[in-house]
Coordinates of C-alpha atoms in Angstrom, one line a residue:
X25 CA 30.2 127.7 101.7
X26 CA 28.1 125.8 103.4
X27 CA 30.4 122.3 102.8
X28 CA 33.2 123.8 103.8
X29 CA 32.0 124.8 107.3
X30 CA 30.5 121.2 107.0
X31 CA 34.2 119.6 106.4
X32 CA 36.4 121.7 108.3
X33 CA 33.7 121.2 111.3
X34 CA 34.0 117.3 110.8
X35 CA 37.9 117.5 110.4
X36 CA 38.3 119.9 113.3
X37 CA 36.1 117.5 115.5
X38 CA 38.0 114.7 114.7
X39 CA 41.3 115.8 115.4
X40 CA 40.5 117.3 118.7
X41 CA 39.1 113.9 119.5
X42 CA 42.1 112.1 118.4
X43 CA 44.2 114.7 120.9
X44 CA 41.6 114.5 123.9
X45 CA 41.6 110.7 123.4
X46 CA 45.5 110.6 123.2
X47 CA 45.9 113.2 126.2
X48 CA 43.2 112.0 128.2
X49 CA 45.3 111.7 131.7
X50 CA 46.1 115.7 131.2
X51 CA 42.1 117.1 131.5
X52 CA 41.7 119.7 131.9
X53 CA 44.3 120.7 130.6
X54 CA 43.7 119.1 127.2
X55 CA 41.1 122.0 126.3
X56 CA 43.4 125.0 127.1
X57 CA 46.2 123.2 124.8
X58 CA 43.1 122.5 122.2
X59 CA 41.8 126.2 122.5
X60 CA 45.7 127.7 122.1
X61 CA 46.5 125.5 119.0
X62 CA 43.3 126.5 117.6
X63 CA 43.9 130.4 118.4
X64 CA 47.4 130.2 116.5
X65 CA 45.9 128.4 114.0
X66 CA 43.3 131.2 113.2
X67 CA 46.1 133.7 113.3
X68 CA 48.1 132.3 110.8
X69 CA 44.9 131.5 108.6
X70 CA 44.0 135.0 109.1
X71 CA 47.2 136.6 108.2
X72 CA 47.9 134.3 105.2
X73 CA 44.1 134.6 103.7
X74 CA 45.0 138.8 104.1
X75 CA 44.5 140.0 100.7
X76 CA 44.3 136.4 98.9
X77 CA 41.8 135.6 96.0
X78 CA 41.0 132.6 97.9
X79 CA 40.6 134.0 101.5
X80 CA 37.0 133.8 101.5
X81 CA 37.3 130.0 101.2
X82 CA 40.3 129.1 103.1
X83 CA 39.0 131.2 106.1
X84 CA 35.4 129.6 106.2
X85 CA 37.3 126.1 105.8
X86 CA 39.9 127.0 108.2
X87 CA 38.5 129.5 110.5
X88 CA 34.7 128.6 110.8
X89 CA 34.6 124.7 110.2
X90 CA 38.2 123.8 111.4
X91 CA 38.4 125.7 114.1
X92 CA 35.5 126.3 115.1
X93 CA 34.7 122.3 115.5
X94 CA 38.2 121.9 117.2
X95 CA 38.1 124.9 119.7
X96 CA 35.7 124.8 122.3
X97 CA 34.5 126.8 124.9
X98 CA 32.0 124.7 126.2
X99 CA 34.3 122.5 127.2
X100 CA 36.6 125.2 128.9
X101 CA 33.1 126.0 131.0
X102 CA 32.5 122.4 132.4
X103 CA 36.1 121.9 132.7
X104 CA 36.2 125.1 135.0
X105 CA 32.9 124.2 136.8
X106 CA 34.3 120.7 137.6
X107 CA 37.5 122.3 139.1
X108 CA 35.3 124.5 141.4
X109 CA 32.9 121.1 142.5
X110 CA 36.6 119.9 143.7
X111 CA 37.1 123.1 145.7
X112 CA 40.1 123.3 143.5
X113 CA 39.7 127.3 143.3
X114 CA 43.2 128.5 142.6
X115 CA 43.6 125.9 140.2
X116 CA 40.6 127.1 138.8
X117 CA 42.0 130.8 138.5
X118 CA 45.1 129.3 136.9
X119 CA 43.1 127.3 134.1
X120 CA 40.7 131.0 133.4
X121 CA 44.1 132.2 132.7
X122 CA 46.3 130.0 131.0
X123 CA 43.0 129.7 129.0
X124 CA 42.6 132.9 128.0
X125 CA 45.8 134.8 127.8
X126 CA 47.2 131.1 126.1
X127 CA 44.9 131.4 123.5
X128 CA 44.7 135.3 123.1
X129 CA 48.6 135.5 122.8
X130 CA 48.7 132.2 120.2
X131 CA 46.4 134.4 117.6
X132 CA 48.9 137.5 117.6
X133 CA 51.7 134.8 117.9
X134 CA 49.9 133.1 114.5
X135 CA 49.6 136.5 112.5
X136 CA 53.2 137.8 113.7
X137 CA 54.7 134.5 112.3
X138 CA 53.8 135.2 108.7
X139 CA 53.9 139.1 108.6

């Protein structure tokens, strides 16, 4: 189990690097697109795992290592911190939100998909 929090870590890293380094002109922003792909991805890994012989697997590959090394909410912290050091307040509101109701609304949006 181990491993596969290992390899779906390292792939999950990798592509949000690929996307921050492709998107860079767009931070913040980046991490609440990051953070919403990465909520509907877990929804649709947790509907399809539902019941599955394999869902123990597939969700600590998908779930744990993907997901978990591609979210992040460290990221979403400094991001928000730097908006407030540029008295950038409102837009600072705006990110919280997009943030968490994006990402909160992409898991049921993930599980509805495949129910």
């Amino acid at each position: 189990m181990m491993l596969l929090v290992a390899v779906g870590g390292a792939l999950g890293s990798l592509v949000r690097y690929i996307l921050s380094s492709s998107l860079s002109n767009f931070s913040p922003w980046v991490t609440v697109l990051v953070n919403v792909l990465g909520g509907f991805t877990i929804g649709l890994l947790y509907k399809y795992t539902e019941g599955s012989s394999i869902s123990e697997q597939i969700r600590t590959l998908g779930v744990i290592g993907f997901c978990g090394g591609f979210t992040t909410f460290s990221t979403f912290g400094i991001d928000f911190v730097n908006l407030l050091r540029q008295d950038q307040l409102g837009l600072g509101m705006l990110y919280i939100l997009f943030s968490v109701v994006g990402t909160i609304c992409a898991v049921f949006l993930g599980i509805r998909i495949l129910s």
